[in-house]
XYZ file of N, CA and C in Angstrom:
549
model
N 16.165 54.199 2.144
C 15.549 53.060 1.394
C 14.886 52.092 2.871
N 13.868 51.478 2.293
C 13.056 50.521 2.970
C 13.530 49.086 3.045
N 12.909 48.397 3.837
C 13.409 46.820 4.232
C 13.085 45.912 2.807
N 13.932 45.031 2.666
C 13.917 44.352 1.690
C 12.761 43.258 2.202
N 11.862 42.629 1.050
C 10.923 41.583 1.677
C 12.019 40.433 1.966
N 11.627 39.456 2.825
C 12.517 38.078 3.275
C 12.964 37.403 1.930
N 12.248 37.446 1.075
C 12.619 36.556 0.145
C 13.752 37.310 -0.954
N 13.645 38.301 -1.168
C 14.423 39.225 -1.762
C 16.021 39.626 -1.370
N 15.781 39.594 0.504
C 16.949 39.864 1.048
C 17.644 38.257 1.106
N 17.208 37.157 1.212
C 17.752 35.734 1.054
C 18.217 35.841 0.127
N 17.727 36.078 -1.263
C 18.529 35.857 -2.883
C 19.869 36.969 -2.882
N 19.600 37.823 -2.114
C 20.465 39.024 -2.140
C 21.609 38.594 -1.410
N 21.558 37.740 -0.081
C 22.552 37.445 0.505
C 23.321 35.986 -0.135
N 22.568 35.306 -0.876
C 22.723 33.832 -1.521
C 23.932 34.256 -2.394
N 23.325 35.176 -3.193
C 24.177 35.472 -4.415
C 25.548 36.021 -4.175
N 25.480 37.194 -3.000
C 26.877 37.564 -2.332
C 27.625 36.934 -1.841
N 26.823 36.155 -1.232
C 27.895 35.603 -0.060
C 28.264 33.872 -0.848
N 27.516 33.118 -1.375
C 27.764 31.850 -2.063
C 29.125 31.840 -2.356
N 30.245 32.506 -3.174
C 31.307 31.932 -3.619
C 32.033 31.933 -2.263
N 32.007 32.930 -1.335
C 32.729 32.855 -0.171
C 32.496 31.529 0.527
N 31.138 31.111 0.724
C 31.183 30.261 1.576
C 31.596 28.648 0.912
N 31.342 29.121 0.020
C 31.661 27.598 -1.341
C 33.481 27.604 -0.668
N 34.003 28.727 -0.801
C 35.366 28.383 -0.708
C 35.665 27.916 0.579
N 34.842 28.538 1.443
C 35.341 27.833 3.102
C 35.105 26.586 3.016
N 33.843 26.457 2.733
C 33.673 24.866 3.039
C 34.168 23.744 2.253
N 34.376 23.907 0.621
C 35.406 23.247 -0.050
C 36.757 23.153 0.579
N 37.091 24.126 1.264
C 38.599 23.649 1.724
C 38.417 23.137 3.042
N 37.018 22.593 3.534
C 37.407 21.838 4.556
C 36.364 20.416 4.595
N 36.019 19.929 3.144
C 35.653 18.643 3.273
C 36.467 18.044 1.987
N 36.136 16.948 2.231
C 36.743 15.904 1.258
C 36.081 15.719 0.063
N 34.998 15.627 -0.014
C 33.971 15.362 -1.396
C 33.059 16.372 -1.877
N 32.942 16.506 -3.132
C 31.834 17.520 -3.373
C 30.532 16.938 -3.070
N 30.014 16.147 -2.530
C 28.980 15.785 -2.039
C 29.029 16.586 -0.766
N 30.026 16.213 0.406
C 29.917 16.702 1.658
C 30.044 18.432 1.374
N 30.508 18.748 0.475
C 30.238 20.270 0.254
C 29.072 20.714 0.059
N 28.383 19.988 -0.874
C 27.188 20.295 -1.404
C 25.830 20.092 -0.496
N 26.399 19.099 0.651
C 25.080 19.103 1.864
C 25.564 20.124 2.851
N 26.862 20.462 2.900
C 27.214 21.486 3.989
C 26.864 22.918 3.531
N 26.901 23.248 2.170
C 26.433 24.678 1.828
C 25.057 24.726 1.574
N 24.462 23.831 1.422
C 22.890 23.619 1.502
C 22.524 23.765 2.748
N 23.115 22.998 3.863
C 22.299 23.198 5.229
C 22.510 24.699 5.956
N 23.795 25.280 5.022
C 24.088 26.387 5.930
C 23.384 27.687 5.227
N 22.692 27.730 3.990
C 21.833 28.350 3.520
C 20.275 28.393 3.839
N 20.168 27.178 4.376
C 19.073 26.528 4.887
C 18.773 27.291 6.224
N 19.604 27.035 7.183
C 19.855 27.692 8.280
C 19.507 29.064 8.214
N 20.501 29.908 7.453
C 20.146 31.403 7.095
C 18.996 31.772 6.800
N 17.810 30.725 5.710
C 16.626 30.997 5.757
C 15.770 30.949 6.485
N 16.239 30.096 7.802
C 14.968 29.894 8.548
C 15.542 30.969 9.997
N 16.765 32.033 9.340
C 16.577 32.358 10.881
C 17.366 33.553 10.134
N 16.623 34.146 8.972
C 16.715 35.232 8.553
C 16.994 36.404 8.984
N 16.024 36.502 10.147
C 15.814 37.807 11.202
C 17.137 38.033 11.995
N 18.020 37.051 11.914
C 19.109 37.101 12.960
C 19.920 37.333 11.875
N 20.281 36.918 11.031
C 21.522 37.411 9.969
C 21.714 38.822 10.092
N 23.116 39.384 10.152
C 23.389 40.377 10.430
C 23.529 41.007 8.934
N 23.643 42.581 8.621
C 23.886 43.415 7.549
C 25.148 43.174 7.277
N 25.488 43.633 6.276
C 26.719 44.128 5.718
C 27.934 42.754 5.859
N 29.052 43.460 6.036
C 30.052 42.304 6.516
C 29.968 41.529 7.253
N 29.283 41.514 8.035
C 29.015 40.765 9.245
C 28.092 39.224 8.700
N 27.295 39.566 7.619
C 26.687 38.437 7.135
C 27.452 37.371 6.670
N 28.785 37.721 6.089
C 29.967 36.558 5.321
C 30.183 35.686 6.852
N 30.720 36.410 7.809
C 31.422 36.113 9.076
C 30.300 35.487 9.540
N 29.027 35.543 9.807
C 28.103 34.734 10.386
C 27.655 33.706 9.660
N 27.350 33.695 8.408
C 27.298 32.276 7.378
C 28.702 31.606 7.760
N 29.853 31.794 7.721
C 31.062 31.195 8.115
C 30.800 30.406 9.758
N 30.573 31.137 10.380
C 30.151 30.241 11.638
C 29.135 29.307 11.559
N 27.914 29.483 10.838
C 26.744 28.370 10.588
C 27.628 27.377 10.240
N 28.592 27.769 8.955
C 29.371 26.460 7.893
C 29.916 25.733 9.221
N 30.633 26.083 9.954
C 31.649 25.696 11.040
C 30.843 24.503 11.766
N 29.629 24.937 11.844
C 29.200 24.524 13.133
C 28.087 23.301 12.063
N 27.712 23.650 10.969
C 27.480 22.390 9.955
C 28.540 21.318 9.695
N 29.541 21.824 9.225
C 31.048 21.028 9.260
C 31.034 20.046 10.368
N 30.911 20.673 11.433
C 31.377 20.094 13.054
C 30.348 19.044 12.938
N 29.257 18.921 12.786
C 28.184 18.171 12.597
C 28.286 16.536 11.767
N 28.698 17.187 10.318
C 29.379 16.552 9.542
C 29.652 15.483 9.933
N 31.279 16.049 10.726
C 32.179 15.453 11.194
C 31.759 14.242 12.156
N 31.157 15.059 13.295
C 30.530 13.977 14.035
C 29.531 12.611 13.628
N 28.887 13.110 12.797
C 28.173 11.978 12.067
C 29.090 11.227 11.537
N 29.670 11.534 10.818
C 30.727 10.666 10.048
C 31.672 9.460 11.007
N 32.274 10.333 12.058
C 32.734 9.509 12.980
C 31.875 8.508 13.821
N 30.474 8.807 14.164
C 29.582 7.790 14.648
C 29.415 6.694 13.665
N 29.367 6.984 12.295
C 29.018 5.861 11.156
C 29.759 4.730 11.173
N 31.553 5.618 11.105
C 32.233 4.770 10.848
C 32.501 4.087 12.178
N 32.026 4.453 13.363
C 32.571 3.682 14.791
C 31.613 2.144 14.615
N 30.429 2.564 14.577
C 29.263 1.665 14.223
C 29.611 0.657 13.205
N 30.109 1.176 11.431
C 30.408 0.327 11.105
C 31.468 -0.525 11.134
N 32.517 -0.255 11.781
C 33.558 -0.900 12.819
C 32.995 -1.772 13.730
N 32.284 -1.530 14.318
C 31.700 -2.499 15.475
C 30.590 -3.504 15.037
N 29.972 -3.271 14.103
C 29.567 -4.211 13.446
C 30.443 -5.165 12.483
N 31.506 -4.965 11.847
C 32.400 -5.647 11.269
C 32.923 -6.810 11.875
N 33.342 -5.917 13.375
C 33.932 -6.878 14.169
C 32.834 -7.842 14.825
N 31.975 -7.470 14.984
C 30.365 -8.677 15.695
C 30.437 -9.664 14.616
N 30.420 -9.153 13.117
C 30.278 -10.322 12.077
C 30.863 -11.065 11.873
N 32.272 -10.487 12.437
C 33.719 -11.892 12.009
C 33.489 -12.478 13.124
N 33.317 -12.177 14.540
C 33.106 -13.295 15.317
C 31.704 -13.962 15.455
N 30.723 -13.551 14.826
C 29.512 -14.372 14.733
C 29.537 -15.678 14.445
N 29.234 -16.962 14.991
C 29.402 -18.120 14.841
C 27.600 -18.593 15.000
N 27.830 -19.202 13.694
C 25.824 -19.775 13.816
C 25.970 -21.214 14.588
N 25.203 -21.508 15.357
C 25.216 -22.577 16.665
C 24.884 -23.920 15.484
N 24.357 -23.807 14.580
C 23.507 -24.979 13.558
C 24.452 -24.936 12.664
N 24.831 -26.275 12.203
C 25.552 -26.824 11.047
C 25.198 -26.580 9.686
N 26.344 -26.037 8.781
C 25.794 -26.042 7.539
C 24.877 -26.974 6.898
N 25.093 -28.498 7.043
C 24.282 -28.832 6.599
C 22.263 -28.989 7.011
N 22.289 -28.445 8.648
C 21.209 -28.500 8.978
C 20.475 -26.991 7.967
N 21.625 -26.374 7.920
C 20.982 -24.834 7.503
C 20.434 -25.019 5.795
N 21.284 -25.851 5.322
C 20.409 -26.284 3.834
C 19.004 -27.046 4.065
N 18.920 -28.010 5.187
C 17.537 -28.573 5.555
C 16.711 -27.581 5.655
N 17.150 -26.790 6.282
C 15.930 -25.505 7.062
C 15.690 -24.862 5.849
N 16.777 -24.564 4.964
C 16.318 -23.923 3.842
C 14.898 -24.359 2.568
N 15.739 -25.754 2.448
C 14.977 -26.305 1.797
C 13.412 -26.677 2.198
N 13.545 -27.130 3.830
C 11.996 -27.249 4.049
C 11.445 -25.964 3.894
N 11.866 -24.768 4.364
C 11.109 -23.290 4.220
C 10.647 -23.086 3.089
N 11.363 -23.434 2.153
C 10.995 -23.206 0.743
C 9.957 -24.135 0.151
N 9.740 -25.089 0.950
C 8.535 -26.140 0.357
C 6.973 -25.369 1.100
N 7.266 -24.720 1.778
C 5.882 -24.034 2.680
C 5.579 -23.079 1.614
N 4.149 -23.104 1.635
C 3.332 -21.855 0.868
C 4.041 -20.489 1.146
N 4.052 -19.594 0.221
C 4.346 -18.326 0.493
C 3.833 -17.420 1.829
N 2.078 -17.973 2.018
C 1.444 -17.178 3.208
C 2.398 -17.669 4.588
N 2.398 -19.023 4.416
C 3.161 -19.717 6.136
C 4.821 -19.157 6.075
N 5.399 -19.126 4.799
C 6.447 -18.549 4.889
C 6.424 -17.077 5.666
N 5.636 -16.059 5.009
C 5.491 -15.087 5.509
C 5.270 -14.698 6.982
N 4.413 -15.784 7.621
C 4.053 -15.585 8.891
C 5.215 -16.472 9.946
N 5.821 -17.158 9.343
C 7.164 -17.720 9.970
C 7.969 -16.908 10.144
N 8.131 -15.823 9.286
C 9.138 -15.102 8.890
C 9.137 -13.795 9.660
N 7.768 -13.884 9.853
C 7.375 -12.386 10.901
C 7.376 -12.577 12.226
N 7.230 -13.999 12.367
C 7.378 -14.332 14.054
C 9.114 -14.528 14.201
N 9.398 -15.551 13.604
C 10.956 -15.682 13.714
C 12.204 -14.918 13.577
N 11.997 -14.398 12.489
C 13.005 -13.280 11.800
C 12.704 -11.986 12.398
N 11.772 -11.352 12.223
C 11.165 -9.945 12.671
C 10.834 -9.876 13.951
N 10.775 -10.865 14.678
C 10.693 -10.887 16.018
C 9.012 -10.370 17.016
N 8.319 -10.434 16.072
C 6.526 -9.648 16.272
C 5.951 -10.580 16.851
N 5.222 -9.738 17.605
C 4.158 -10.958 18.625
C 2.802 -11.236 17.611
N 2.077 -12.309 18.032
C 0.901 -12.552 17.295
C -0.091 -11.113 17.202
N -0.496 -10.508 18.100
C -0.916 -9.578 17.834
C -0.681 -8.384 16.694
N 0.946 -8.262 16.764
C 1.546 -7.482 15.691
C 1.503 -8.033 14.397
N 1.491 -9.630 14.304
C 1.559 -10.207 13.252
C 0.162 -10.154 12.545
N -0.976 -9.935 13.782
C -2.286 -9.767 13.001
C -2.589 -8.428 12.174
N -2.008 -7.340 13.147
C -2.322 -6.030 12.390
C -1.603 -6.262 11.065
N -0.185 -6.253 10.955
C 0.626 -6.493 9.303
C -0.303 -7.256 8.368
N -0.964 -8.313 8.868
C -1.612 -9.044 7.881
C -2.908 -8.647 7.526
N -3.860 -7.997 8.773
C -4.805 -7.450 8.362
C -6.030 -8.564 9.187
N -5.775 -9.254 10.062
C -6.528 -10.271 10.202
C -6.797 -10.120 11.913
N -7.649 -11.368 12.371
C -7.670 -11.361 13.769
C -6.508 -11.846 14.697
N -6.640 -11.612 15.920
C -5.838 -12.324 16.575
C -6.110 -13.746 16.649
N -7.214 -14.242 16.879
C -7.655 -15.578 17.019
C -7.415 -16.172 15.785
N -7.416 -15.813 14.521
C -7.332 -16.487 13.031
C -5.975 -16.475 12.682
N -5.117 -15.478 13.433
C -3.740 -15.451 13.074
C -3.270 -16.350 13.994
N -3.627 -16.476 15.417
C -2.777 -17.589 16.148
C -2.910 -18.938 15.478
N -4.399 -19.264 14.765
C -4.401 -20.478 14.357
C -3.518 -20.639 13.200
N -3.606 -19.692 12.403
C -2.854 -19.825 10.904
C -1.462 -20.122 11.177
N -0.782 -19.286 12.577
C 0.446 -19.752 12.968
C 0.609 -20.712 13.603
N -0.100 -21.318 14.206
C 0.157 -22.878 14.620
C 0.222 -23.781 13.275
N -0.617 -23.669 12.573
C -0.587 -24.683 11.604
C 0.574 -24.467 10.505
N 1.155 -23.290 10.604
C 2.316 -22.959 9.767
C 3.565 -23.795 10.209
N 3.563 -23.588 11.530
C 4.592 -24.155 12.439
C 4.640 -25.574 12.084
N 3.384 -26.313 12.374
C 3.284 -28.124 12.056
C 3.823 -27.944 10.633
N 3.545 -27.203 9.640
C 3.573 -27.718 8.300
C 5.025 -27.773 8.317
N 5.559 -26.806 8.915
C 7.231 -26.320 8.735
C 7.884 -27.697 9.721
N 7.367 -28.156 10.710
C 8.003 -29.221 11.427
C 7.711 -30.460 10.721
N 6.757 -30.613 9.871
C 6.551 -31.739 9.361
C 7.577 -31.761 7.696
N 7.598 -30.738 7.161
C 8.863 -30.709 6.131
C 10.380 -30.729 6.604
N 10.451 -30.218 7.937
C 11.905 -30.378 8.614
C 12.250 -31.770 8.879
N 11.133 -32.676 9.289
C 11.215 -34.183 9.624
C 11.642 -34.485 8.154
N 10.829 -34.071 7.089
C 10.670 -34.783 5.722
C 12.209 -34.715 5.210
N 12.698 -33.885 5.243
C 14.080 -33.656 4.977
C 15.165 -34.373 5.879
N 14.684 -34.699 6.992
C 15.754 -35.744 7.601
C 16.369 -34.824 9.047
N 16.094 -34.049 9.282
C 16.626 -33.119 10.190
C 15.816 -33.807 11.971
N 17.139 -33.712 12.617
C 16.782 -34.385 14.267
C 15.868 -33.273 14.901
N 14.401 -33.318 14.698
C 13.783 -32.558 15.704
C 14.027 -32.332 17.022
N 14.614 -33.541 17.626
C 14.803 -33.625 19.236
C 15.993 -32.327 19.427
N 16.764 -32.103 18.486
C 17.276 -31.092 19.002
C 17.028 -29.715 19.011
N 15.627 -29.699 18.408
C 15.169 -28.239 18.343
C 13.991 -28.265 19.514
N 13.992 -29.539 20.349
C 13.317 -29.298 21.425
C 11.614 -30.111 21.381
N 10.973 -30.388 22.514
C 10.106 -31.495 22.144
C 8.896 -30.485 21.649
N 8.749 -29.716 21.656
C 7.820 -28.760 20.728
C 7.701 -28.804 19.454
N 9.012 -28.917 18.700
C 9.191 -29.513 17.382
C 8.856 -30.785 17.262
N 9.302 -31.689 17.851
C 8.925 -32.724 17.699
C 7.223 -33.460 17.895
N 6.618 -32.529 18.948
C 5.266 -32.908 19.143
C 4.642 -32.369 18.036
N 5.159 -30.639 17.079
C 4.165 -30.236 16.112
C 4.402 -30.975 14.893
N 5.731 -32.011 14.759
C 5.816 -32.897 13.858
C 4.595 -34.137 13.653
N 4.506 -34.354 14.937
C 3.586 -35.598 14.784
C 1.991 -35.324 15.053
N 1.645 -34.022 15.062
C 0.240 -33.995 15.177
C -0.682 -33.952 13.917
N -1.844 -34.545 13.787
C -2.642 -34.737 12.712
C -3.194 -33.710 12.263
N -3.064 -33.091 10.923
C -3.827 -32.062 10.298
C -5.173 -32.214 10.541
């Protein structure tokens, strides 16, 4: 009897071994989603490494070995995600904002008074931490045009902050100077 073509061989392996792999994985996972992911990854590996899958009774054992490694990877990934989530929760619990709540409200109000273009420029610079050349790329304009637009947006923000009664001296001489510059 001749060799089966790869697609047909895989289908045969899948049809005969799926129940055993399903049972193996279900007993070792907590949720149906985790089990489905592990089974999919196990059979994906079998497809990619079809030439290495042994024939006969050894097929099931080989698939168990693959499933075992897939499950180990899932558990390590889950442990990393859990540790990261705990670390982030801990950092967020101890995070203190140096600006008073009244100032936060005033800054929000001033920021919302700006045009959407100015808000976007300032957000890309302040919140996203992009350099002017990167902002120019995002917005599709030249670096020179961007620097002018950013300066003007900062000036307008400083004026709005001054208008809502914020003490700009707390934010440095540059903020004060920007609010005083004539347009």
